[in-house]
Amino acid sequence: MSIKTIFQDEFHSYPNENNPMASLYAKEKLWFSDDDNNIIATVLLDNFDNDWGFVIMALDSDGKYRAIHGEASLESIDLATEKLKTKITDLVQEGEVKESLFDFDTNEEEIEKSGLIITDINLEIKKYFKKHPEKLYELDPRKFEELIASIMEDFGFDVELTKATRDGGWDIIANIKNAVTDFLAYVECKRYSPTNKVGVSIIREVAGVHNLRRPSKSIIVTTSTFTKDAIKEASIMNDQIKLNDYFDLKNWLSRY
């Protein structure tokens, strides 16, 4: 078994679940596959710390490639490439043949014994922000909305991210519906600097939309904090508006 270098276009021609949020933290620099193209991989340069990492993806039973292993915080591109190739070799040797390596109908005990580490690029991003919450301030506001939407999904919500061109009131529609309850939340995201507190005008804007559309709860999430007047204004809504600041975000991220 050999590992070959491939071009970026070939890497992206394979049907892989390349999460659009991956570009938040890294750029692809090198691309690889095994002889049979059952495994593909890319070496990544971290956008924030300028260190190196990699992600390995394997062919699933539905014909798509999904992330099975990744590492970060490596010192050089050479080290990342060496570790990537070693890991691919180990994965193939542990699996011996394609059927045993990529049979995702096996039970959890068999997967654990195989040594495969199932990861998610999305999860790695949230782990990164858990470690470096101050990097949230460097996010594009739209990417911040995507991050919050992903966290809301992890909390059990079905989420819909609204169009970037829509102004005021909500960025995310989050819903939990089951036999017991039907809870609908409108989420407004504000990626502000630490010194730019969310003021009373935002609270009134969200309150206006809340009174018009009547979700179960309206939520404001910010990388900053709220002014005293904003907190006072939200309290008038009798807990119908929930304020989540930078410290709440850090608490959310701590679970990853």
PDB file of C-alpha atoms in Angstrom:
ATOM      1  CA  MET A   1       0.000   0.000   0.000  1.00  0.00           C
ATOM      2  CA  SER A   2       1.344   3.408  -0.961  1.00  0.00           C
ATOM      3  CA  ILE A   3       0.126   6.920  -0.284  1.00  0.00           C
ATOM      4  CA  LYS A   4       0.082   9.261  -3.243  1.00  0.00           C
ATOM      5  CA  THR A   5      -0.039  13.024  -3.516  1.00  0.00           C
ATOM      6  CA  ILE A   6      -3.080  14.326  -5.391  1.00  0.00           C
ATOM      7  CA  PHE A   7      -4.200  17.752  -6.568  1.00  0.00           C
ATOM      8  CA  GLN A   8      -6.750  19.887  -4.749  1.00  0.00           C
ATOM      9  CA  ASP A   9      -9.303  19.513  -7.554  1.00  0.00           C
ATOM     10  CA  GLU A  10      -9.129  15.728  -7.330  1.00  0.00           C
ATOM     11  CA  PHE A  11      -9.515  15.836  -3.539  1.00  0.00           C
ATOM     12  CA  HIS A  12     -12.661  17.944  -3.834  1.00  0.00           C
ATOM     13  CA  SER A  13     -14.037  15.813  -6.676  1.00  0.00           C
ATOM     14  CA  TYR A  14     -14.686  13.051  -4.142  1.00  0.00           C
ATOM     15  CA  PRO A  15     -18.086  13.316  -2.382  1.00  0.00           C
ATOM     16  CA  ASN A  16     -16.920  14.354   1.051  1.00  0.00           C
ATOM     17  CA  GLU A  17     -18.680  16.081   3.935  1.00  0.00           C
ATOM     18  CA  ASN A  18     -16.397  19.115   3.912  1.00  0.00           C
ATOM     19  CA  ASN A  19     -18.057  21.351   6.486  1.00  0.00           C
ATOM     20  CA  PRO A  20     -18.094  24.992   5.227  1.00  0.00           C
ATOM     21  CA  MET A  21     -17.085  26.110   8.718  1.00  0.00           C
ATOM     22  CA  ALA A  22     -13.695  24.387   8.283  1.00  0.00           C
ATOM     23  CA  SER A  23     -12.397  27.486   6.486  1.00  0.00           C
ATOM     24  CA  LEU A  24     -12.821  29.387   9.759  1.00  0.00           C
ATOM     25  CA  TYR A  25      -9.696  27.897  11.222  1.00  0.00           C
ATOM     26  CA  ALA A  26      -7.475  26.411   8.523  1.00  0.00           C
ATOM     27  CA  LYS A  27      -6.394  26.409   4.869  1.00  0.00           C
ATOM     28  CA  GLU A  28      -5.731  23.215   2.919  1.00  0.00           C
ATOM     29  CA  LYS A  29      -2.129  22.981   1.682  1.00  0.00           C
ATOM     30  CA  LEU A  30      -1.468  19.361   0.613  1.00  0.00           C
ATOM     31  CA  TRP A  31      -3.746  16.487  -0.454  1.00  0.00           C
ATOM     32  CA  PHE A  32      -3.281  12.708  -0.395  1.00  0.00           C
ATOM     33  CA  SER A  33      -5.037   9.395  -1.027  1.00  0.00           C
ATOM     34  CA  ASP A  34      -4.247   5.709  -0.731  1.00  0.00           C
ATOM     35  CA  ASP A  35      -3.857   3.439  -3.762  1.00  0.00           C
ATOM     36  CA  ASP A  36      -7.534   2.515  -3.922  1.00  0.00           C
ATOM     37  CA  ASN A  37      -8.851   5.984  -3.045  1.00  0.00           C
ATOM     38  CA  ASN A  38     -10.614   4.553  -0.015  1.00  0.00           C
ATOM     39  CA  ILE A  39      -8.893   7.144   2.162  1.00  0.00           C
ATOM     40  CA  ILE A  40      -8.253  10.798   1.332  1.00  0.00           C
ATOM     41  CA  ALA A  41      -6.523  13.381   3.497  1.00  0.00           C
ATOM     42  CA  THR A  42      -5.396  16.994   3.606  1.00  0.00           C
ATOM     43  CA  VAL A  43      -2.681  18.890   5.479  1.00  0.00           C
ATOM     44  CA  LEU A  44      -3.947  22.133   7.023  1.00  0.00           C
ATOM     45  CA  LEU A  45      -2.379  25.446   8.051  1.00  0.00           C
ATOM     46  CA  ASP A  46      -4.069  27.015  11.084  1.00  0.00           C
ATOM     47  CA  ASN A  47      -5.440  30.494  10.278  1.00  0.00           C
ATOM     48  CA  PHE A  48      -4.863  31.768  13.808  1.00  0.00           C
ATOM     49  CA  ASP A  49      -1.734  30.167  15.250  1.00  0.00           C
ATOM     50  CA  ASN A  50       0.085  29.372  11.972  1.00  0.00           C
ATOM     51  CA  ASP A  51       0.759  25.820  13.112  1.00  0.00           C
ATOM     52  CA  TRP A  52      -0.131  22.679  11.170  1.00  0.00           C
ATOM     53  CA  GLY A  53      -2.609  19.838  11.303  1.00  0.00           C
ATOM     54  CA  PHE A  54      -4.361  17.282   9.133  1.00  0.00           C
ATOM     55  CA  VAL A  55      -7.698  15.556   8.562  1.00  0.00           C
ATOM     56  CA  ILE A  56      -8.150  12.012   7.247  1.00  0.00           C
ATOM     57  CA  MET A  57     -11.409  10.977   5.593  1.00  0.00           C
ATOM     58  CA  ALA A  58     -12.613   7.448   4.813  1.00  0.00           C
ATOM     59  CA  LEU A  59     -15.135   6.098   2.332  1.00  0.00           C
ATOM     60  CA  ASP A  60     -18.406   5.275   4.071  1.00  0.00           C
ATOM     61  CA  SER A  61     -20.982   2.696   2.999  1.00  0.00           C
ATOM     62  CA  ASP A  62     -23.124   5.414   1.379  1.00  0.00           C
ATOM     63  CA  GLY A  63     -20.326   6.437  -0.993  1.00  0.00           C
ATOM     64  CA  LYS A  64     -19.299   9.592   0.887  1.00  0.00           C
ATOM     65  CA  TYR A  65     -16.033  10.378   2.616  1.00  0.00           C
ATOM     66  CA  ARG A  66     -16.250  11.325   6.282  1.00  0.00           C
ATOM     67  CA  ALA A  67     -13.625  12.488   8.763  1.00  0.00           C
ATOM     68  CA  ILE A  68     -12.221   9.632  10.863  1.00  0.00           C
ATOM     69  CA  HIS A  69      -9.096  11.201  12.336  1.00  0.00           C
ATOM     70  CA  GLY A  70      -7.418  14.573  12.704  1.00  0.00           C
ATOM     71  CA  GLU A  71      -4.612  16.279  14.596  1.00  0.00           C
ATOM     72  CA  ALA A  72      -3.679  19.904  15.203  1.00  0.00           C
ATOM     73  CA  SER A  73      -0.963  22.103  16.760  1.00  0.00           C
ATOM     74  CA  LEU A  74       1.911  20.431  14.885  1.00  0.00           C
ATOM     75  CA  GLU A  75       5.125  22.392  14.436  1.00  0.00           C
ATOM     76  CA  SER A  76       5.734  22.008  10.705  1.00  0.00           C
ATOM     77  CA  ILE A  77       4.234  20.915   7.417  1.00  0.00           C
ATOM     78  CA  ASP A  78       6.774  18.080   7.273  1.00  0.00           C
ATOM     79  CA  LEU A  79       5.719  16.757  10.692  1.00  0.00           C
ATOM     80  CA  ALA A  80       2.014  16.995   9.761  1.00  0.00           C
ATOM     81  CA  THR A  81       2.662  15.127   6.495  1.00  0.00           C
ATOM     82  CA  GLU A  82       4.703  12.423   8.238  1.00  0.00           C
ATOM     83  CA  LYS A  83       2.069  11.835  10.938  1.00  0.00           C
ATOM     84  CA  LEU A  84      -0.716  11.839   8.330  1.00  0.00           C
ATOM     85  CA  LYS A  85       0.999   9.156   6.248  1.00  0.00           C
ATOM     86  CA  THR A  86       1.799   7.061   9.317  1.00  0.00           C
ATOM     87  CA  LYS A  87      -1.825   7.217  10.480  1.00  0.00           C
ATOM     88  CA  ILE A  88      -3.187   6.218   7.058  1.00  0.00           C
ATOM     89  CA  THR A  89      -0.811   3.237   6.999  1.00  0.00           C
ATOM     90  CA  ASP A  90      -1.907   2.236  10.509  1.00  0.00           C
ATOM     91  CA  LEU A  91      -5.594   2.511   9.605  1.00  0.00           C
ATOM     92  CA  VAL A  92      -5.234   0.313   6.541  1.00  0.00           C
ATOM     93  CA  GLN A  93      -3.140  -2.280   8.394  1.00  0.00           C
ATOM     94  CA  GLU A  94      -5.611  -2.377  11.272  1.00  0.00           C
ATOM     95  CA  GLY A  95      -8.489  -2.829   8.834  1.00  0.00           C
ATOM     96  CA  GLU A  96      -6.530  -5.244   6.577  1.00  0.00           C
ATOM     97  CA  VAL A  97      -9.178  -5.044   3.858  1.00  0.00           C
ATOM     98  CA  LYS A  98     -11.672  -2.411   2.796  1.00  0.00           C
ATOM     99  CA  GLU A  99     -14.675  -4.348   4.080  1.00  0.00           C
ATOM    100  CA  SER A 100     -13.405  -4.506   7.661  1.00  0.00           C
ATOM    101  CA  LEU A 101     -12.053  -0.963   7.694  1.00  0.00           C
ATOM    102  CA  PHE A 102     -15.092   0.794   6.293  1.00  0.00           C
ATOM    103  CA  ASP A 103     -17.952  -1.333   7.531  1.00  0.00           C
ATOM    104  CA  PHE A 104     -19.879   1.218   9.604  1.00  0.00           C
ATOM    105  CA  ASP A 105     -22.582  -1.288  10.396  1.00  0.00           C
ATOM    106  CA  THR A 106     -20.281  -2.794  13.021  1.00  0.00           C
ATOM    107  CA  ASN A 107     -21.148  -2.191  16.631  1.00  0.00           C
ATOM    108  CA  GLU A 108     -19.457   0.386  18.860  1.00  0.00           C
ATOM    109  CA  GLU A 109     -17.273  -2.221  20.578  1.00  0.00           C
ATOM    110  CA  GLU A 110     -15.843  -3.379  17.241  1.00  0.00           C
ATOM    111  CA  ILE A 111     -15.150   0.193  16.163  1.00  0.00           C
ATOM    112  CA  GLU A 112     -13.373   0.850  19.456  1.00  0.00           C
ATOM    113  CA  LYS A 113     -11.234  -2.267  19.046  1.00  0.00           C
ATOM    114  CA  SER A 114     -10.299  -1.270  15.481  1.00  0.00           C
ATOM    115  CA  GLY A 115      -8.584   1.850  16.742  1.00  0.00           C
ATOM    116  CA  LEU A 116     -10.528   4.179  14.483  1.00  0.00           C
ATOM    117  CA  ILE A 117     -11.073   7.632  15.954  1.00  0.00           C
ATOM    118  CA  ILE A 118     -14.311   9.099  14.622  1.00  0.00           C
ATOM    119  CA  THR A 119     -14.083  12.891  14.606  1.00  0.00           C
ATOM    120  CA  ASP A 120     -15.987  15.814  13.173  1.00  0.00           C
ATOM    121  CA  ILE A 121     -14.342  18.941  11.729  1.00  0.00           C
ATOM    122  CA  ASN A 122     -17.225  20.909  13.173  1.00  0.00           C
ATOM    123  CA  LEU A 123     -16.421  19.504  16.616  1.00  0.00           C
ATOM    124  CA  GLU A 124     -12.748  20.375  16.198  1.00  0.00           C
ATOM    125  CA  ILE A 125     -13.677  24.008  15.491  1.00  0.00           C
ATOM    126  CA  LYS A 126     -15.696  24.220  18.687  1.00  0.00           C
ATOM    127  CA  LYS A 127     -12.870  22.602  20.613  1.00  0.00           C
ATOM    128  CA  TYR A 128     -10.568  25.248  19.177  1.00  0.00           C
ATOM    129  CA  PHE A 129     -12.791  28.101  20.370  1.00  0.00           C
ATOM    130  CA  LYS A 130     -13.092  26.406  23.752  1.00  0.00           C
ATOM    131  CA  LYS A 131      -9.321  26.687  24.010  1.00  0.00           C
ATOM    132  CA  HIS A 132      -9.114  30.145  22.395  1.00  0.00           C
ATOM    133  CA  PRO A 133     -12.427  31.956  23.091  1.00  0.00           C
ATOM    134  CA  GLU A 134     -10.766  35.306  22.381  1.00  0.00           C
ATOM    135  CA  LYS A 135     -10.551  34.241  18.717  1.00  0.00           C
ATOM    136  CA  LEU A 136     -14.341  34.605  18.496  1.00  0.00           C
ATOM    137  CA  TYR A 137     -13.769  38.335  18.025  1.00  0.00           C
ATOM    138  CA  GLU A 138     -11.910  37.635  14.776  1.00  0.00           C
ATOM    139  CA  LEU A 139     -14.814  35.762  13.202  1.00  0.00           C
ATOM    140  CA  ASP A 140     -16.772  37.212  10.337  1.00  0.00           C
ATOM    141  CA  PRO A 141     -20.278  37.986  11.717  1.00  0.00           C
ATOM    142  CA  ARG A 142     -21.859  35.468   9.342  1.00  0.00           C
ATOM    143  CA  LYS A 143     -19.433  32.759  10.440  1.00  0.00           C
ATOM    144  CA  PHE A 144     -20.328  33.590  14.034  1.00  0.00           C
ATOM    145  CA  GLU A 145     -23.989  32.970  13.190  1.00  0.00           C
ATOM    146  CA  GLU A 146     -23.041  29.612  11.656  1.00  0.00           C
ATOM    147  CA  LEU A 147     -21.106  28.690  14.788  1.00  0.00           C
ATOM    148  CA  ILE A 148     -24.049  29.538  17.059  1.00  0.00           C
ATOM    149  CA  ALA A 149     -26.406  27.585  14.791  1.00  0.00           C
ATOM    150  CA  SER A 150     -24.133  24.550  15.104  1.00  0.00           C
ATOM    151  CA  ILE A 151     -24.029  24.868  18.907  1.00  0.00           C
ATOM    152  CA  MET A 152     -27.832  25.137  18.994  1.00  0.00           C
ATOM    153  CA  GLU A 153     -28.019  21.898  16.992  1.00  0.00           C
ATOM    154  CA  ASP A 154     -25.829  20.251  19.605  1.00  0.00           C
ATOM    155  CA  PHE A 155     -28.314  21.412  22.249  1.00  0.00           C
ATOM    156  CA  GLY A 156     -30.983  19.405  20.417  1.00  0.00           C
ATOM    157  CA  PHE A 157     -32.600  22.089  18.262  1.00  0.00           C
ATOM    158  CA  ASP A 158     -33.536  21.841  14.612  1.00  0.00           C
ATOM    159  CA  VAL A 159     -32.081  25.057  13.219  1.00  0.00           C
ATOM    160  CA  GLU A 160     -32.586  27.252  10.179  1.00  0.00           C
ATOM    161  CA  LEU A 161     -30.039  29.955   9.409  1.00  0.00           C
ATOM    162  CA  THR A 162     -31.744  32.936   7.755  1.00  0.00           C
ATOM    163  CA  LYS A 163     -30.389  34.751   4.724  1.00  0.00           C
ATOM    164  CA  ALA A 164     -27.406  36.993   5.355  1.00  0.00           C
ATOM    165  CA  THR A 165     -29.218  39.918   3.696  1.00  0.00           C
ATOM    166  CA  ARG A 166     -32.108  39.885   6.174  1.00  0.00           C
ATOM    167  CA  ASP A 167     -31.988  42.743   8.685  1.00  0.00           C
ATOM    168  CA  GLY A 168     -33.104  42.791  12.306  1.00  0.00           C
ATOM    169  CA  GLY A 169     -34.871  40.558  14.786  1.00  0.00           C
ATOM    170  CA  TRP A 170     -33.396  37.093  14.280  1.00  0.00           C
ATOM    171  CA  ASP A 171     -30.578  35.263  12.500  1.00  0.00           C
ATOM    172  CA  ILE A 172     -31.483  31.706  13.495  1.00  0.00           C
ATOM    173  CA  ILE A 173     -34.796  29.925  13.911  1.00  0.00           C
ATOM    174  CA  ALA A 174     -34.379  27.070  16.417  1.00  0.00           C
ATOM    175  CA  ASN A 175     -37.104  24.567  17.201  1.00  0.00           C
ATOM    176  CA  ILE A 176     -37.563  21.542  19.434  1.00  0.00           C
ATOM    177  CA  LYS A 177     -40.695  19.529  18.721  1.00  0.00           C
ATOM    178  CA  ASN A 178     -41.608  16.237  20.327  1.00  0.00           C
ATOM    179  CA  ALA A 179     -44.544  14.481  21.988  1.00  0.00           C
ATOM    180  CA  VAL A 180     -44.188  16.662  25.068  1.00  0.00           C
ATOM    181  CA  THR A 181     -43.486  20.151  23.779  1.00  0.00           C
ATOM    182  CA  ASP A 182     -43.081  22.434  20.800  1.00  0.00           C
ATOM    183  CA  PHE A 183     -40.540  25.147  21.622  1.00  0.00           C
ATOM    184  CA  LEU A 184     -39.610  27.793  19.035  1.00  0.00           C
ATOM    185  CA  ALA A 185     -36.770  30.258  19.557  1.00  0.00           C
ATOM    186  CA  TYR A 186     -35.603  33.214  17.478  1.00  0.00           C
ATOM    187  CA  VAL A 187     -31.873  33.809  17.922  1.00  0.00           C
ATOM    188  CA  GLU A 188     -30.168  37.132  17.183  1.00  0.00           C
ATOM    189  CA  CYS A 189     -26.356  36.998  16.976  1.00  0.00           C
ATOM    190  CA  LYS A 190     -24.065  39.973  17.604  1.00  0.00           C
ATOM    191  CA  ARG A 191     -20.354  39.419  17.029  1.00  0.00           C
ATOM    192  CA  TYR A 192     -19.189  42.580  18.806  1.00  0.00           C
ATOM    193  CA  SER A 193     -15.820  43.627  20.229  1.00  0.00           C
ATOM    194  CA  PRO A 194     -15.481  43.470  24.033  1.00  0.00           C
ATOM    195  CA  THR A 195     -15.884  47.238  24.377  1.00  0.00           C
ATOM    196  CA  ASN A 196     -18.960  47.424  22.120  1.00  0.00           C
ATOM    197  CA  LYS A 197     -21.760  46.395  24.462  1.00  0.00           C
ATOM    198  CA  VAL A 198     -25.196  45.459  23.158  1.00  0.00           C
ATOM    199  CA  GLY A 199     -27.449  48.428  23.856  1.00  0.00           C
ATOM    200  CA  VAL A 200     -31.107  48.995  24.503  1.00  0.00           C
ATOM    201  CA  SER A 201     -31.932  49.614  20.830  1.00  0.00           C
ATOM    202  CA  ILE A 202     -31.146  45.971  19.967  1.00  0.00           C
ATOM    203  CA  ILE A 203     -33.363  44.768  22.822  1.00  0.00           C
ATOM    204  CA  ARG A 204     -36.254  46.882  21.562  1.00  0.00           C
ATOM    205  CA  GLU A 205     -35.758  45.652  18.011  1.00  0.00           C
ATOM    206  CA  VAL A 206     -35.840  42.013  19.123  1.00  0.00           C
ATOM    207  CA  ALA A 207     -38.800  42.711  21.424  1.00  0.00           C
ATOM    208  CA  GLY A 208     -40.736  44.193  18.513  1.00  0.00           C
ATOM    209  CA  VAL A 209     -40.199  41.115  16.374  1.00  0.00           C
ATOM    210  CA  HIS A 210     -40.991  38.864  19.343  1.00  0.00           C
ATOM    211  CA  ASN A 211     -44.338  40.584  19.954  1.00  0.00           C
ATOM    212  CA  LEU A 212     -45.185  40.360  16.271  1.00  0.00           C
ATOM    213  CA  ARG A 213     -44.183  36.760  15.571  1.00  0.00           C
ATOM    214  CA  ARG A 214     -44.677  35.234  19.030  1.00  0.00           C
ATOM    215  CA  PRO A 215     -41.935  32.592  19.308  1.00  0.00           C
ATOM    216  CA  SER A 216     -41.625  30.755  22.624  1.00  0.00           C
ATOM    217  CA  LYS A 217     -38.421  32.658  23.378  1.00  0.00           C
ATOM    218  CA  SER A 218     -36.172  35.238  21.766  1.00  0.00           C
ATOM    219  CA  ILE A 219     -32.458  34.834  22.416  1.00  0.00           C
ATOM    220  CA  ILE A 220     -29.652  37.332  21.895  1.00  0.00           C
ATOM    221  CA  VAL A 221     -26.110  35.905  21.772  1.00  0.00           C
ATOM    222  CA  THR A 222     -23.088  38.192  21.742  1.00  0.00           C
ATOM    223  CA  THR A 223     -19.317  37.993  22.053  1.00  0.00           C
ATOM    224  CA  SER A 224     -19.564  41.151  24.165  1.00  0.00           C
ATOM    225  CA  THR A 225     -21.836  41.999  27.118  1.00  0.00           C
ATOM    226  CA  PHE A 226     -25.023  44.035  27.615  1.00  0.00           C
ATOM    227  CA  THR A 227     -25.455  47.546  28.948  1.00  0.00           C
ATOM    228  CA  LYS A 228     -27.375  48.058  32.187  1.00  0.00           C
ATOM    229  CA  ASP A 229     -30.210  49.681  30.248  1.00  0.00           C
ATOM    230  CA  ALA A 230     -30.342  46.719  27.857  1.00  0.00           C
ATOM    231  CA  ILE A 231     -30.595  44.262  30.751  1.00  0.00           C
ATOM    232  CA  LYS A 232     -33.311  46.370  32.358  1.00  0.00           C
ATOM    233  CA  GLU A 233     -35.253  46.597  29.084  1.00  0.00           C
ATOM    234  CA  ALA A 234     -35.089  42.829  28.556  1.00  0.00           C
ATOM    235  CA  SER A 235     -36.381  42.221  32.088  1.00  0.00           C
ATOM    236  CA  ILE A 236     -39.623  44.004  31.154  1.00  0.00           C
ATOM    237  CA  MET A 237     -40.373  41.117  28.761  1.00  0.00           C
ATOM    238  CA  ASN A 238     -40.884  38.695  31.697  1.00  0.00           C
ATOM    239  CA  ASP A 239     -38.182  36.212  30.634  1.00  0.00           C
ATOM    240  CA  GLN A 240     -39.379  36.105  27.034  1.00  0.00           C
ATOM    241  CA  ILE A 241     -35.993  37.498  25.935  1.00  0.00           C
ATOM    242  CA  LYS A 242     -32.867  35.614  27.045  1.00  0.00           C
ATOM    243  CA  LEU A 243     -29.525  37.431  27.019  1.00  0.00           C
ATOM    244  CA  ASN A 244     -26.341  35.386  26.487  1.00  0.00           C
ATOM    245  CA  ASP A 245     -22.987  37.164  26.628  1.00  0.00           C
ATOM    246  CA  TYR A 246     -19.321  36.231  26.167  1.00  0.00           C
ATOM    247  CA  PHE A 247     -19.213  34.367  29.471  1.00  0.00           C
ATOM    248  CA  ASP A 248     -22.273  32.297  28.542  1.00  0.00           C
ATOM    249  CA  LEU A 249     -20.567  31.468  25.239  1.00  0.00           C
ATOM    250  CA  LYS A 250     -17.464  30.273  27.092  1.00  0.00           C
ATOM    251  CA  ASN A 251     -19.723  28.065  29.218  1.00  0.00           C
ATOM    252  CA  TRP A 252     -21.380  26.625  26.102  1.00  0.00           C
ATOM    253  CA  LEU A 253     -17.991  25.884  24.529  1.00  0.00           C
ATOM    254  CA  SER A 254     -16.697  24.247  27.717  1.00  0.00           C
ATOM    255  CA  ARG A 255     -18.820  21.179  26.965  1.00  0.00           C
ATOM    256  CA  TYR A 256     -16.726  20.259  23.897  1.00  0.00           C
TER     257      TYR A 256
END
